[in-house]
XYZ file of C-alpha atoms in Angstrom:
132
model
C 15.958 -0.835 52.723
C 12.639 1.214 51.924
C 10.785 0.420 48.606
C 9.250 3.150 46.655
C 6.731 1.595 44.320
C 5.440 4.971 43.014
C 8.685 6.379 42.158
C 9.751 3.093 40.411
C 6.235 2.727 38.538
C 6.715 6.218 37.329
C 10.082 5.639 36.074
C 9.181 2.486 34.274
C 6.005 4.223 32.830
C 7.935 7.164 31.685
C 10.488 5.144 29.997
C 8.157 2.883 28.507
C 6.217 5.799 26.830
C 9.626 7.377 25.649
C 10.774 3.963 24.139
C 7.223 3.422 22.422
C 7.026 7.041 21.262
C 10.560 6.979 19.521
C 9.557 3.732 17.986
C 6.407 5.176 16.584
C 8.143 8.213 15.282
C 10.976 6.375 13.709
C 8.326 3.876 12.333
C 6.290 6.902 10.973
C 9.553 8.397 9.380
C 10.395 5.240 7.645
C 7.064 4.953 6.266
C 7.065 8.410 4.818
C 10.549 7.586 3.224
C 9.347 4.513 1.787
C 6.098 6.219 0.403
C 3.839 4.233 2.419
C 2.389 7.031 4.362
C 1.371 10.426 3.012
C 2.750 13.436 4.932
C -0.634 14.694 5.795
C -1.339 11.760 7.756
C 2.057 11.353 9.139
C 1.667 14.821 10.877
C -1.005 13.505 12.996
C 0.757 10.597 14.059
C 4.208 12.743 14.697
C 2.034 15.505 16.614
C 0.705 12.808 18.906
C 4.096 11.236 19.505
C 5.475 14.549 20.133
C 3.047 15.623 22.684
C 3.380 12.142 24.447
C 7.080 12.367 24.398
C 6.936 16.121 26.056
C 4.569 14.872 28.702
C 6.467 11.722 29.382
C 9.876 13.556 29.771
C 8.545 16.764 31.395
C 7.188 15.742 34.743
C 6.294 18.891 36.230
C 4.181 19.941 33.022
C 2.335 16.731 33.165
C 1.581 17.219 36.755
C 0.501 20.738 36.378
C -1.862 19.704 33.710
C -3.212 16.770 35.602
C -4.108 19.126 38.593
C -5.543 21.704 36.401
C -7.895 18.836 34.910
C -8.625 17.197 38.110
C -6.670 14.010 37.503
C -5.287 12.262 40.630
C -2.469 10.448 39.162
C -0.500 12.544 36.682
C 1.110 9.568 34.729
C -2.587 8.384 33.803
C -2.943 11.616 32.043
C -0.660 10.162 29.441
C -2.990 7.524 28.605
C -5.955 9.962 28.535
C -3.922 12.286 26.143
C -3.036 9.112 23.912
C -6.548 8.128 23.863
C -7.772 11.601 22.872
C -5.243 11.485 19.941
C -6.460 8.219 18.964
C -10.143 9.654 18.666
C -8.773 12.485 16.601
C -6.849 10.257 14.301
C -10.128 8.026 13.898
C -12.205 10.845 13.230
C -9.768 12.314 10.769
C -9.568 8.789 9.042
C -13.368 8.550 9.022
C -13.549 11.956 7.317
C -11.199 10.829 4.664
C -12.818 7.337 4.056
C -15.997 9.237 3.671
C -14.603 11.590 1.001
C -12.803 8.899 -0.767
C -16.322 6.899 -0.895
C -18.121 9.911 -2.449
C -15.309 10.382 -5.080
C -15.436 6.636 -5.831
C -19.277 6.779 -6.349
C -18.897 9.801 -8.624
C -16.055 8.179 -10.748
C -18.227 5.039 -10.891
C -21.312 7.134 -12.223
C -18.867 8.848 -14.804
C -17.438 5.615 -15.907
C -20.892 3.985 -16.613
C -21.987 6.979 -18.631
C -18.621 7.066 -20.508
C -19.051 3.320 -21.025
C -22.565 3.536 -22.351
C -21.495 6.366 -24.618
C -18.791 4.026 -26.117
C -21.347 1.244 -26.705
C -23.600 3.607 -28.388
C -21.019 4.800 -30.656
C -19.805 1.236 -31.494
C -23.359 0.355 -32.315
C -23.725 3.064 -34.729
C -20.441 2.508 -36.313
C -21.151 -1.131 -36.878
C -24.659 -0.183 -38.176
C -23.173 1.924 -40.733
C -24.863 5.065 -39.311
C -23.163 8.524 -39.036
C -21.952 9.491 -35.863
C -23.701 12.529 -34.172
């Protein structure tokens, strides 16, 4: 009996990717359903999972893209695509965190001004002065 490790490895790799992607999609959908993940973030994960599922199940497309990009072993392209999507997701989250940091700083400054104004008004009331 002749053993073909490349064919077996590919089948295992494809099956592993398909199982992982389906698990990821189910997890994302469940997180949306429970309100733990907003739709705008879920779209990134679902897009990444969809591309991975497409490439894992459509071998000829994977091979054509690999040849075009000069990748020797087509299935290794799956890992490159996954890595690129992770970088894109990390960049997106970095932008979101930066935006939230700026909003938090502005809100903190606004709260400090309001707190100062409330204290000033309390002192005026306690001293019997007129407001104004």
